[in-house]
CSV table of C-alpha atoms in Angstrom, one decimal:
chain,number,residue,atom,x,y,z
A,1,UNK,CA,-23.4,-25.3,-20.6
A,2,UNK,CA,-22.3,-22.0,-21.3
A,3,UNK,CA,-24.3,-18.7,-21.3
A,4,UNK,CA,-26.6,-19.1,-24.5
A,5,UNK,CA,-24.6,-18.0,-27.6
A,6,UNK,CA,-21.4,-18.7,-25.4
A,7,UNK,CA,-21.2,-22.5,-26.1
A,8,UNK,CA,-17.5,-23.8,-26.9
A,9,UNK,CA,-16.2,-26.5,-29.4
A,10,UNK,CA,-16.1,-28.6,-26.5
A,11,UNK,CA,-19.5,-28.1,-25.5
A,12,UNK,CA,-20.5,-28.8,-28.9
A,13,UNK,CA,-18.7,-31.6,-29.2
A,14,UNK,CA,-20.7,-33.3,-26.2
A,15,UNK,CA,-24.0,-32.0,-27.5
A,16,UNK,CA,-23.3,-34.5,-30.6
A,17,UNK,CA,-21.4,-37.3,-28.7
A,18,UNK,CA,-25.1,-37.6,-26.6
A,19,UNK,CA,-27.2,-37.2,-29.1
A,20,UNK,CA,-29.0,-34.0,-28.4
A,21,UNK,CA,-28.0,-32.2,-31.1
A,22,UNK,CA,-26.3,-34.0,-34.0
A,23,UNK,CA,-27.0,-32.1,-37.4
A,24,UNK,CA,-25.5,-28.3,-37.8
A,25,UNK,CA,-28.8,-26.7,-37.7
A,26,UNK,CA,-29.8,-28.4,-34.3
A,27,UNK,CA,-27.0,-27.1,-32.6
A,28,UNK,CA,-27.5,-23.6,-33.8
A,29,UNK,CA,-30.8,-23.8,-32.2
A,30,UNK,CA,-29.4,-25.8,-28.9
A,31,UNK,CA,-26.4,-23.0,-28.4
A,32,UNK,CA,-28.1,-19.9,-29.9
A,33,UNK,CA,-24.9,-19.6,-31.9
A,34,UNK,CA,-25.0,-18.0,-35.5
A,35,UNK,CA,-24.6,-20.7,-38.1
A,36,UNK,CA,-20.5,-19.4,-39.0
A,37,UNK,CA,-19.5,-19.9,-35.3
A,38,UNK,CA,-20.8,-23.3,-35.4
A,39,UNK,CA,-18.9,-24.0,-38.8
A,40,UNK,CA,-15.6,-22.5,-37.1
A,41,UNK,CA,-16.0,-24.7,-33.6
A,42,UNK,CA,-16.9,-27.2,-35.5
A,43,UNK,CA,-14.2,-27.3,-37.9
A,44,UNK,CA,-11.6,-27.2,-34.9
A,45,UNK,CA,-13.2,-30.7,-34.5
A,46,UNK,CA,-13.1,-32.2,-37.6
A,47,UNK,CA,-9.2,-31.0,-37.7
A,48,UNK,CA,-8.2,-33.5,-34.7
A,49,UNK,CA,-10.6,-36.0,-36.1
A,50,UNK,CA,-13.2,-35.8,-33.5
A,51,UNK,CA,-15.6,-35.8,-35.2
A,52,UNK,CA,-17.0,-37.2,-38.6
A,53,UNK,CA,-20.0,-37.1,-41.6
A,54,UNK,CA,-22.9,-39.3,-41.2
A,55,UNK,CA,-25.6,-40.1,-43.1
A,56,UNK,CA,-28.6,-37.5,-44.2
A,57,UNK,CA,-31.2,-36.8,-41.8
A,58,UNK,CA,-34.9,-36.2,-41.9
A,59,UNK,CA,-36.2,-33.7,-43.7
A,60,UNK,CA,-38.9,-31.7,-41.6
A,61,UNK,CA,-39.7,-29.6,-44.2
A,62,UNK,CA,-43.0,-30.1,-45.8
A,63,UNK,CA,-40.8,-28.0,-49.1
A,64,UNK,CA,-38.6,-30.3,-49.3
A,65,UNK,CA,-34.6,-29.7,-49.9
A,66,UNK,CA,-31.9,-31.7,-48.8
A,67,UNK,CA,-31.6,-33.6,-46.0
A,68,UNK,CA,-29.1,-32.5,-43.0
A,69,UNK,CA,-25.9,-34.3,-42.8
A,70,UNK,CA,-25.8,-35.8,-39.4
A,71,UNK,CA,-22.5,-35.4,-37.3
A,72,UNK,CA,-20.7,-38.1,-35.2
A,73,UNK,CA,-18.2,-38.8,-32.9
A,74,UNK,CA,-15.5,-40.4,-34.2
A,75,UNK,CA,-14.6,-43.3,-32.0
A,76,UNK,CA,-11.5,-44.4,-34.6
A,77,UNK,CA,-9.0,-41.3,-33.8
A,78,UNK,CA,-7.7,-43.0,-30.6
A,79,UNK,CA,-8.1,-45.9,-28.3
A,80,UNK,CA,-8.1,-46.3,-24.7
A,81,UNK,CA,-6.4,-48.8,-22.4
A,82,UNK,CA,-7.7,-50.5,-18.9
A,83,UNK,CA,-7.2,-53.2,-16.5
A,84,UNK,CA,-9.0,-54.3,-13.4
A,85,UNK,CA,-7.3,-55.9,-10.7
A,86,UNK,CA,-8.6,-58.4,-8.3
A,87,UNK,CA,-6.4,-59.7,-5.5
A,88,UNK,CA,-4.9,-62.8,-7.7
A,89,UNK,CA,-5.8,-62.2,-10.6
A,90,UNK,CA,-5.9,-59.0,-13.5
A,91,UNK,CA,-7.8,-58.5,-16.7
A,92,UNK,CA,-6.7,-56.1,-19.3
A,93,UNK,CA,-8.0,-54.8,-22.4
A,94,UNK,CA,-7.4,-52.1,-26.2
A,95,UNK,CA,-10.9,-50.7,-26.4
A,96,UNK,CA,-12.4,-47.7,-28.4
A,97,UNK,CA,-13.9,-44.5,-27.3
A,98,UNK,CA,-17.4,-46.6,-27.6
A,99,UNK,CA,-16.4,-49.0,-25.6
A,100,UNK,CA,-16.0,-52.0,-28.1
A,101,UNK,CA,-13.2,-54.5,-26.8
A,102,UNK,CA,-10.2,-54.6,-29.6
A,103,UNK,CA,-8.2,-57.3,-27.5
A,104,UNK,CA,-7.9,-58.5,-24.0
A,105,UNK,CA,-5.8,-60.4,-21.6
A,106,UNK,CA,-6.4,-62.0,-18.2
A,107,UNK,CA,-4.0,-63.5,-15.7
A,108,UNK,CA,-2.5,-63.7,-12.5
A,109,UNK,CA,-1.0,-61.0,-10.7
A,110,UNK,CA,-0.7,-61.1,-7.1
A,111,UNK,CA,-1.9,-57.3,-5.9
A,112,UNK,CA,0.4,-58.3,-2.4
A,113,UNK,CA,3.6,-58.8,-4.3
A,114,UNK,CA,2.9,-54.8,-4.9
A,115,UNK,CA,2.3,-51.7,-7.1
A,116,UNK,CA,5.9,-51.8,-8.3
A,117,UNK,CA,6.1,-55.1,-9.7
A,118,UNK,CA,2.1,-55.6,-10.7
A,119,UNK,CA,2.2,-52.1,-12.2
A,120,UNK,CA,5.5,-53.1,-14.3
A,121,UNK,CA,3.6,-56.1,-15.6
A,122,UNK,CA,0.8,-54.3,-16.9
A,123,UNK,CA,3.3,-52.1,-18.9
A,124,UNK,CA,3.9,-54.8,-20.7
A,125,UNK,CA,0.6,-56.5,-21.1
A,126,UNK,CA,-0.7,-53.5,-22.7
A,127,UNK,CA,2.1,-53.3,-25.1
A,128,UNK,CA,1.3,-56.8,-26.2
A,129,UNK,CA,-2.5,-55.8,-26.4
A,130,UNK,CA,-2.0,-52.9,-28.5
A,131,UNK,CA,-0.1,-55.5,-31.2
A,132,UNK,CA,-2.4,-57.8,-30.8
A,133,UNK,CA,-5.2,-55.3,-31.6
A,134,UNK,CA,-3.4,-53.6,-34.5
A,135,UNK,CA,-2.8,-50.7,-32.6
A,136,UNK,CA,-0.3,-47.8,-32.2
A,137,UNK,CA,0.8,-46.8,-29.1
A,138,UNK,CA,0.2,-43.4,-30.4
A,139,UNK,CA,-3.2,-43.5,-30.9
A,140,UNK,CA,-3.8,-43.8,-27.1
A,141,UNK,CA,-5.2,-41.5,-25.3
A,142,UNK,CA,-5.8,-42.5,-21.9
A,143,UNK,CA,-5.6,-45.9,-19.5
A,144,UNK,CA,-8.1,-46.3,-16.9
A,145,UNK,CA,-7.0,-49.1,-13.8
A,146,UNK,CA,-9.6,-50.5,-11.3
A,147,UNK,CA,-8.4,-51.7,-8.0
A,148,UNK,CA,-10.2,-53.5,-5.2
A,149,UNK,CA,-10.0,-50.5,-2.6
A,150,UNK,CA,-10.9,-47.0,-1.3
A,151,UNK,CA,-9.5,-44.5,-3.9
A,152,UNK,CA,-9.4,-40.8,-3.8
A,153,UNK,CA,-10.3,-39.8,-7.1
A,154,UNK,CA,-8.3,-36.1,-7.0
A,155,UNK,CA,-5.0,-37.7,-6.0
A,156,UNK,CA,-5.4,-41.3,-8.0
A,157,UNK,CA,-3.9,-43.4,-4.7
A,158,UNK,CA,-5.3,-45.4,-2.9
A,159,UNK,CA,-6.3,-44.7,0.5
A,160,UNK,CA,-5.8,-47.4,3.6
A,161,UNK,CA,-7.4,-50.2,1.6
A,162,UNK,CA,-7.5,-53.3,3.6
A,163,UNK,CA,-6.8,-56.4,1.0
A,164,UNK,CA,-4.0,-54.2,-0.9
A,165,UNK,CA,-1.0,-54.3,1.4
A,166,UNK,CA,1.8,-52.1,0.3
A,167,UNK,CA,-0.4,-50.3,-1.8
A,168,UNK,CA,-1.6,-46.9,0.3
A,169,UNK,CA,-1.1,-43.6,-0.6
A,170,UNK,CA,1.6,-45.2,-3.6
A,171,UNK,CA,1.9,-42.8,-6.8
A,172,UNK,CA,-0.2,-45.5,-9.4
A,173,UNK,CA,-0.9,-43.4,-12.0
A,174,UNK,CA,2.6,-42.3,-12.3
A,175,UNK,CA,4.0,-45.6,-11.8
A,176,UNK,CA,1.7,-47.2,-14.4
A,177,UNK,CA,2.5,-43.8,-17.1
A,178,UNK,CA,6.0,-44.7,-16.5
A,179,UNK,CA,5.5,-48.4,-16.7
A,180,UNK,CA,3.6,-47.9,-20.1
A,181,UNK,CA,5.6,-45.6,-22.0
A,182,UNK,CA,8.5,-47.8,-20.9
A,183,UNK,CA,7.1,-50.6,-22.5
A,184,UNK,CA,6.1,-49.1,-25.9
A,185,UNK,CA,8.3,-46.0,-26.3
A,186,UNK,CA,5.1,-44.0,-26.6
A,187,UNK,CA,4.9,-40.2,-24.4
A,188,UNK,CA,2.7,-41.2,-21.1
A,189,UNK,CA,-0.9,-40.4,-21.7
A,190,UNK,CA,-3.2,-40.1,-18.3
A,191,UNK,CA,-4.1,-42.5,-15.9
A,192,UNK,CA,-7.0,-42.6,-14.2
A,193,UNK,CA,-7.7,-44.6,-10.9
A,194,UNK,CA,-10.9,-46.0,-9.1
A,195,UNK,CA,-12.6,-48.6,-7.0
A,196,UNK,CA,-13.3,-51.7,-9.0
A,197,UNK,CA,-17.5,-51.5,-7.6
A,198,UNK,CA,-17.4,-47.9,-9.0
A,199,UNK,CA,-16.5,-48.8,-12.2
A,200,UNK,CA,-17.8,-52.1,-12.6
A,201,UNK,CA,-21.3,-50.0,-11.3
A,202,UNK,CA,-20.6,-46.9,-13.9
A,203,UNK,CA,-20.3,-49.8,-16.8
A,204,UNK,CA,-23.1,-51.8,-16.0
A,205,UNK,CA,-24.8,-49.0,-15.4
A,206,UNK,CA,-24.2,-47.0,-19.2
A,207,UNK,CA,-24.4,-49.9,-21.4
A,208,UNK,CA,-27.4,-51.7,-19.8
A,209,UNK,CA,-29.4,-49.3,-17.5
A,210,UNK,CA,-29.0,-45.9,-18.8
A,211,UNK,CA,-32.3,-44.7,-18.0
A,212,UNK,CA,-32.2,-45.5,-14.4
A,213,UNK,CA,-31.0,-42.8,-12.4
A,214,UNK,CA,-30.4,-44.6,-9.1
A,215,UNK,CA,-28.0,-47.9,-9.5
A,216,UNK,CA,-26.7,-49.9,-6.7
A,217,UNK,CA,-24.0,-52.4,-7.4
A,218,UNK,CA,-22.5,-54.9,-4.7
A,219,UNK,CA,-19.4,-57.0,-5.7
A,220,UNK,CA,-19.0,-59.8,-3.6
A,221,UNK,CA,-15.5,-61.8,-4.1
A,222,UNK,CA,-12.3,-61.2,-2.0
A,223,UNK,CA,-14.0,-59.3,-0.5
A,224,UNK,CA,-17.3,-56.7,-0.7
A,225,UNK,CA,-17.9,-53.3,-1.7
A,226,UNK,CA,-20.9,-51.7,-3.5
A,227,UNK,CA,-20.8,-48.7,-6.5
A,228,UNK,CA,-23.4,-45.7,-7.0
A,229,UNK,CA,-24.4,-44.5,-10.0
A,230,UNK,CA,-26.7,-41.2,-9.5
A,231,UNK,CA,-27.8,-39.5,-12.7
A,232,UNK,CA,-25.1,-41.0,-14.6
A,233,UNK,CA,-22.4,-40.2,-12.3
A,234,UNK,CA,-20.3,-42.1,-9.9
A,235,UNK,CA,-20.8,-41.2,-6.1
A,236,UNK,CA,-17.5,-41.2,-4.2
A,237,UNK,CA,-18.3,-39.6,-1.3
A,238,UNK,CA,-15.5,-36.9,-0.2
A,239,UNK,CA,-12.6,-38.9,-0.3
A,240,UNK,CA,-13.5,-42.4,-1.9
A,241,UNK,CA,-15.0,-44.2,0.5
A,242,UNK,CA,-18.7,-44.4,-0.5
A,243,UNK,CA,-19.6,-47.8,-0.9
A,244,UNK,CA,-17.1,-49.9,1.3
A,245,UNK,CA,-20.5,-51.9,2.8
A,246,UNK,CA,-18.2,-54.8,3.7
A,247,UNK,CA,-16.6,-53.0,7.0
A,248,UNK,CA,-20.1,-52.3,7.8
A,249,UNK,CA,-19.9,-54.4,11.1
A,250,UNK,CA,-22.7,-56.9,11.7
A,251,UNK,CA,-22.4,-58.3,15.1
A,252,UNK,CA,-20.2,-61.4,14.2
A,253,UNK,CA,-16.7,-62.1,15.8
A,254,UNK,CA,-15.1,-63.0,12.8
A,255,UNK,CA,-11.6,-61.1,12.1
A,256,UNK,CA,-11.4,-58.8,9.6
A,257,UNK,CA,-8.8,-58.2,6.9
A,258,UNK,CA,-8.6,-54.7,8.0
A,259,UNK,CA,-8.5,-55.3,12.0
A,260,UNK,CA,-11.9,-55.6,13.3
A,261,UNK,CA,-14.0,-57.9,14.0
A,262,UNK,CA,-17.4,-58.5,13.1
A,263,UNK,CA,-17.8,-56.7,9.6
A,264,UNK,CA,-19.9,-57.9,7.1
A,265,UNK,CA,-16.8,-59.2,4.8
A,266,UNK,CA,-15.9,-61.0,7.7
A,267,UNK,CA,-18.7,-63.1,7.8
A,268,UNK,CA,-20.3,-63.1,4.1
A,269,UNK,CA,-17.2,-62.5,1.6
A,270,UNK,CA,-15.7,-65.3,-0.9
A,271,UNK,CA,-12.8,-65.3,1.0
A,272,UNK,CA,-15.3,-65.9,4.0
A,273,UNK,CA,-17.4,-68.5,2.2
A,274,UNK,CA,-13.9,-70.6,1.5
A,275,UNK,CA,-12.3,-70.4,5.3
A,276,UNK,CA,-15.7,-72.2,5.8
A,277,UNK,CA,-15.7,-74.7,3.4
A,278,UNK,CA,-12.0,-75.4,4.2
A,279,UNK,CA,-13.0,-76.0,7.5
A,280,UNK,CA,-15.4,-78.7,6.1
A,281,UNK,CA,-12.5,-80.1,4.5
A,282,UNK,CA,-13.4,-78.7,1.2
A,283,UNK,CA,-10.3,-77.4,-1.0
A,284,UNK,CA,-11.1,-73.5,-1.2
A,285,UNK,CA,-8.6,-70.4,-0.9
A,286,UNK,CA,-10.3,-67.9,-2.3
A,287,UNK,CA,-13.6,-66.4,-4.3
A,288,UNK,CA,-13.0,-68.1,-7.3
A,289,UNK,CA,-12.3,-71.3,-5.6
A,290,UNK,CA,-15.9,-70.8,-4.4
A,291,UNK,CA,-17.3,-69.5,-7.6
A,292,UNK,CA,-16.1,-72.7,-9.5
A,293,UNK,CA,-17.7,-74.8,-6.6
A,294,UNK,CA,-20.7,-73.3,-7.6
A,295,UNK,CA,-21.2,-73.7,-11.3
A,296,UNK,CA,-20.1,-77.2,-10.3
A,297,UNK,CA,-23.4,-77.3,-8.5
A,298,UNK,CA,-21.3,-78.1,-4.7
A,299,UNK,CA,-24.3,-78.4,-2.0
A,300,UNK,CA,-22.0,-77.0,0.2
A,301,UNK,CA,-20.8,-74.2,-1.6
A,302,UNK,CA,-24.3,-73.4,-2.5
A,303,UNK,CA,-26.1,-73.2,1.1
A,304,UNK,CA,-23.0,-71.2,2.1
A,305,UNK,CA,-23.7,-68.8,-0.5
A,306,UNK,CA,-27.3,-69.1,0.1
A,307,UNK,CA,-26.3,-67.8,4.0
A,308,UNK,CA,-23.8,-65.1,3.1
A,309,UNK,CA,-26.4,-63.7,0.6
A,310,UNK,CA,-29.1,-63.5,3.3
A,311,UNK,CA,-26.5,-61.5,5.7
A,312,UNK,CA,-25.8,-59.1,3.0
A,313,UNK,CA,-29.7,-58.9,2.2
A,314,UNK,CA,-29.7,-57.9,5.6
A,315,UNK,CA,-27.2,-55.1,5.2
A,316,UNK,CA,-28.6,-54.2,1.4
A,317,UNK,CA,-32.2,-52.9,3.2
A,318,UNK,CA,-30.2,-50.5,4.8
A,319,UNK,CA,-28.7,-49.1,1.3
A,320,UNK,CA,-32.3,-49.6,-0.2
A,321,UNK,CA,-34.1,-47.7,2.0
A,322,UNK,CA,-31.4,-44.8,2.1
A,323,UNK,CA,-30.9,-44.7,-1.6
A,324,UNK,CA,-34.3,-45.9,-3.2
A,325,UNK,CA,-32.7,-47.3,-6.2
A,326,UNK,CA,-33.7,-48.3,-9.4
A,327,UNK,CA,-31.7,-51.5,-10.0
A,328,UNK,CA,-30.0,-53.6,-7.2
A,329,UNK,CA,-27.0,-55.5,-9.2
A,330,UNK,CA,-25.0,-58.1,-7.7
A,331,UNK,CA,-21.8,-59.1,-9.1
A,332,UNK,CA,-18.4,-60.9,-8.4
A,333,UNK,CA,-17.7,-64.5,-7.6
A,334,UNK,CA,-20.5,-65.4,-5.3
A,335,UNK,CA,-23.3,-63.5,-7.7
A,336,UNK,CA,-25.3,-66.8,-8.7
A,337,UNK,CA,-28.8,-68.2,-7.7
A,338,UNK,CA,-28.2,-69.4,-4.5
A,339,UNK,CA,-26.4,-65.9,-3.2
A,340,UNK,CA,-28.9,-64.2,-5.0
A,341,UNK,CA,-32.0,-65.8,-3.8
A,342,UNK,CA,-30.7,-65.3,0.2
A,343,UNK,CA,-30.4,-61.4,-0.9
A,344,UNK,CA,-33.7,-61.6,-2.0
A,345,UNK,CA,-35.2,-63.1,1.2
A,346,UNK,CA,-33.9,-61.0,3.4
A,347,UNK,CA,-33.8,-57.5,1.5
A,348,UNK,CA,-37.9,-58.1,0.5
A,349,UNK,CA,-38.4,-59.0,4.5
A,350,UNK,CA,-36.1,-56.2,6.2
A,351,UNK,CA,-36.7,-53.3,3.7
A,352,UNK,CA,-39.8,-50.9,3.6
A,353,UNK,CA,-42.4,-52.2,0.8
A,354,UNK,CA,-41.8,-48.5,-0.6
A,355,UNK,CA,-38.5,-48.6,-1.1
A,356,UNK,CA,-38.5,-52.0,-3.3
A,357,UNK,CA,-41.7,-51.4,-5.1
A,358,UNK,CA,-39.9,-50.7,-8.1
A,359,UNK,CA,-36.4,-52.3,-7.7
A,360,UNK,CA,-35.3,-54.6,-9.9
A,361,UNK,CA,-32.8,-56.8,-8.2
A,362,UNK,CA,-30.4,-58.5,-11.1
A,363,UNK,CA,-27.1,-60.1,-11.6
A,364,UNK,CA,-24.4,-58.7,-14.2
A,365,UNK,CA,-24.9,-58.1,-17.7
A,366,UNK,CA,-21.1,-57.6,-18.3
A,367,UNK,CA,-19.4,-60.6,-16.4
A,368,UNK,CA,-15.8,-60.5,-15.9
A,369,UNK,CA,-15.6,-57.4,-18.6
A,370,UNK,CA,-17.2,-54.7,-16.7
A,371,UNK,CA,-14.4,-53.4,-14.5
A,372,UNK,CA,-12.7,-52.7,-17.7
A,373,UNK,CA,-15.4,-50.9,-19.7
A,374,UNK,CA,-16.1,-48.7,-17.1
A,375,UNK,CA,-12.2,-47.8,-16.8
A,376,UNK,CA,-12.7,-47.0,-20.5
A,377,UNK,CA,-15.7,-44.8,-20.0
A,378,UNK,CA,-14.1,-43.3,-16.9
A,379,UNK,CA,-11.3,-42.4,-19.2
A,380,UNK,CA,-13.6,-41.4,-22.3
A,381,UNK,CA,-15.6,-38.8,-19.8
A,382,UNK,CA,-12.9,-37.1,-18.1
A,383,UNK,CA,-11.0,-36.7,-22.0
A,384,UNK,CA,-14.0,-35.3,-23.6
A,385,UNK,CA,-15.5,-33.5,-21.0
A,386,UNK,CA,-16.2,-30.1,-22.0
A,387,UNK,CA,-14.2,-28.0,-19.8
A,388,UNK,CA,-11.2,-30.3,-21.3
A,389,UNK,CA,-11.7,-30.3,-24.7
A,390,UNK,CA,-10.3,-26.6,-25.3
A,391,UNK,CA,-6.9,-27.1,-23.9
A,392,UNK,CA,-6.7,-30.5,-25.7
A,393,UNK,CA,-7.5,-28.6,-29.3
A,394,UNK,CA,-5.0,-26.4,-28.4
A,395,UNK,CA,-2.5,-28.7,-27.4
A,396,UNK,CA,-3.0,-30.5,-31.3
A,397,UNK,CA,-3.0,-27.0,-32.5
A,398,UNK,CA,-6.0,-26.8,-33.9
């Protein structure tokens, strides 16, 4: 925050939107601001609609008097849109600045027919969302895309990713700007790009674990990749490439999707698991080929994923012991009991009894959906940020 007595309407605005300060007099004492500068930043925020009248509060005085009016973020003034791609297969979604889910839409869309053509048809699906939610495309403010590979967050492209041919160093967030104000006649808003573990992690991580200031979570479908979460942001690494634990190389022979042999997704992916079970004359192509083999209770399938699990275990005590997390999630199409319990086996037995002493090892809270709400919150964060909020208020003129 700004120099005490310094604090802007955007820095006020996130003092309410977290709850640390959330009546007028609180933020008086929070900022050191007198109490007509906090009417007059405050008032720029109640102009764009920002922010809104709650209930009373408390009231601490032993006097008496009236209680304070609360203030609150006022999620209705906009909407956000997101999608998360897999390699087959896309989910999209109308959500509010909370997070709530207004409509949503899943289907196929093959990332290897490429970003031109599966960034056209998420132009459209979002202008079918927004009517289905009862939505203008006005009221966006932001879309937020999740993509299975490397991404560097400052550019928005991403970078050499091995399952998204086509794909590298390609202009998406212009593409998809284009693709949505195309669709819906709207001005493009900003897009924001990351890896699908990231935000699935940075989801996951908000709406069930927001305490816990070290989160781990490994997606294991197409392929694998893991997402950091460390005091409530998400770790990149310089360019993007923190987390990409399936090119960690394990000592198989197996070919790899990106060239070599012997990484981990090699060996312990979906796509893995279903080259296996093929080969045992078991129809599987893919993941969620395996993942339906699975709630079908398949004894193949299931001591398959019971192996793969133990040879990322084996990989995860590494990631334990260097980033002593809090919570250990596994997610994606293999993340059931039987994957789960050969993590656990071979995590407890590799890993240092100190750095599991107080992990919680669990599977997903938010299923299929949490790709897309942590686009949304991606999207939410960067809009609201402080440092942002200024040129947006003068942008409405306000």
């Amino acid at each position: 925050m700004s120099a005490r007595g310094q604090a802007s309407s955007g820095e006020l605005l996130e003092l309410v939107r977290s709850g640390r300060a959330v009546t007028r007099g609180a933020l008086q004492q929070a900022t050191g601001l007198s109490r007509a500068t906090v009417g007059q930043r405050l008032d720029r925020l109640f102009r764009a609609g920002w922010l809104r009248e709650g209930a009373g509060g408390p009231v601490d005085s032993p006097l008496g008097g009236r209680p304070s009016i609360t203030l609150e973020f006022d999620d209705a003034h906009a909407v956000v849109l997101a999608a998360d791609l897999e390699t087959r297969h896309a989910r999209a979604a109308v959500l509010t600045l909370t997070g709530e889910i207004l409509a949503e839409h899943g289907g196929t869309l093959v990332v290897e027919d490429g970003p031109e053509a599966v960034l056209g048809d998420l132009g459209r699906w979002f202008a079918e969302l927004l009517v289905k939610a009862g939505r203008q495309a006005g009221e966006v403010c932001g879309i937020g895309l999740a993509v299975p590979g490397p991404v560097d967050s400052v550019t928005g492209r991403v970078v050499q990713p091995p399952i998204m041919p086509g794909w590298d160093g390609y202009d998406i967030t212009g593409r998809l700007a284009r693709a949505f104000a195309e669709e819906t006649g709207a001005a493009p808003v900003p897009v924001l790009v990351d890896n699908d573990a990231n935000l699935m992690a940075y989801g996951e991580q908000r709406t069930g674990y927001p305490e816990c200031s070290a989160f781990v979570l490994v997606k294991v479908s197409t392929g694998i990749g893991a997402g950091v979460v460390v005091d409530g942001s998400v770790y990149r690494g310089i360019d993007g490439g923190a987390g990409d634990i399936g090119h960690i190389r394990v000592g198989a022979d197996a070919l790899c999707r990106c060239g070599s042999h012997g990484c981990l997704a090699a060996v312990a992916s979906g796509r893995a698991v279903a080259r296996r079970l093929a080969a045992d004359g078991v129809p599987a192509a893919s993941g969620s080929d395996v993942r339906d083999l699975l709630a079908a209770g398949h004894p193949g399938a299931a001591a398959l994923a019971r192996e793969a699990g133990r040879q990322v275990g084996d990989v995860l005590a590494t990631v334990v012991t260097l980033l002593n997390p809090g919570v250990l999630m596994i997610a994606g199409d293999l993340a059931g009991t039987p994957f789960l319990t050969g993590v656990r086996e071979l995590l407890y037995q590799r890993a240092l009894p100190r750095s599991t002493a107080h992990l919680d090892v669990v599977t997903s809270r938010l299923g299929e959906r949490a790709g897309l709400i942590g686009a949304g919150a991606l999207v939410v964060e960067h809009l609201y940020a402080p440092e942002r909020v200024e040129d947006r208020l003068v942008a409405l003129g306000v």
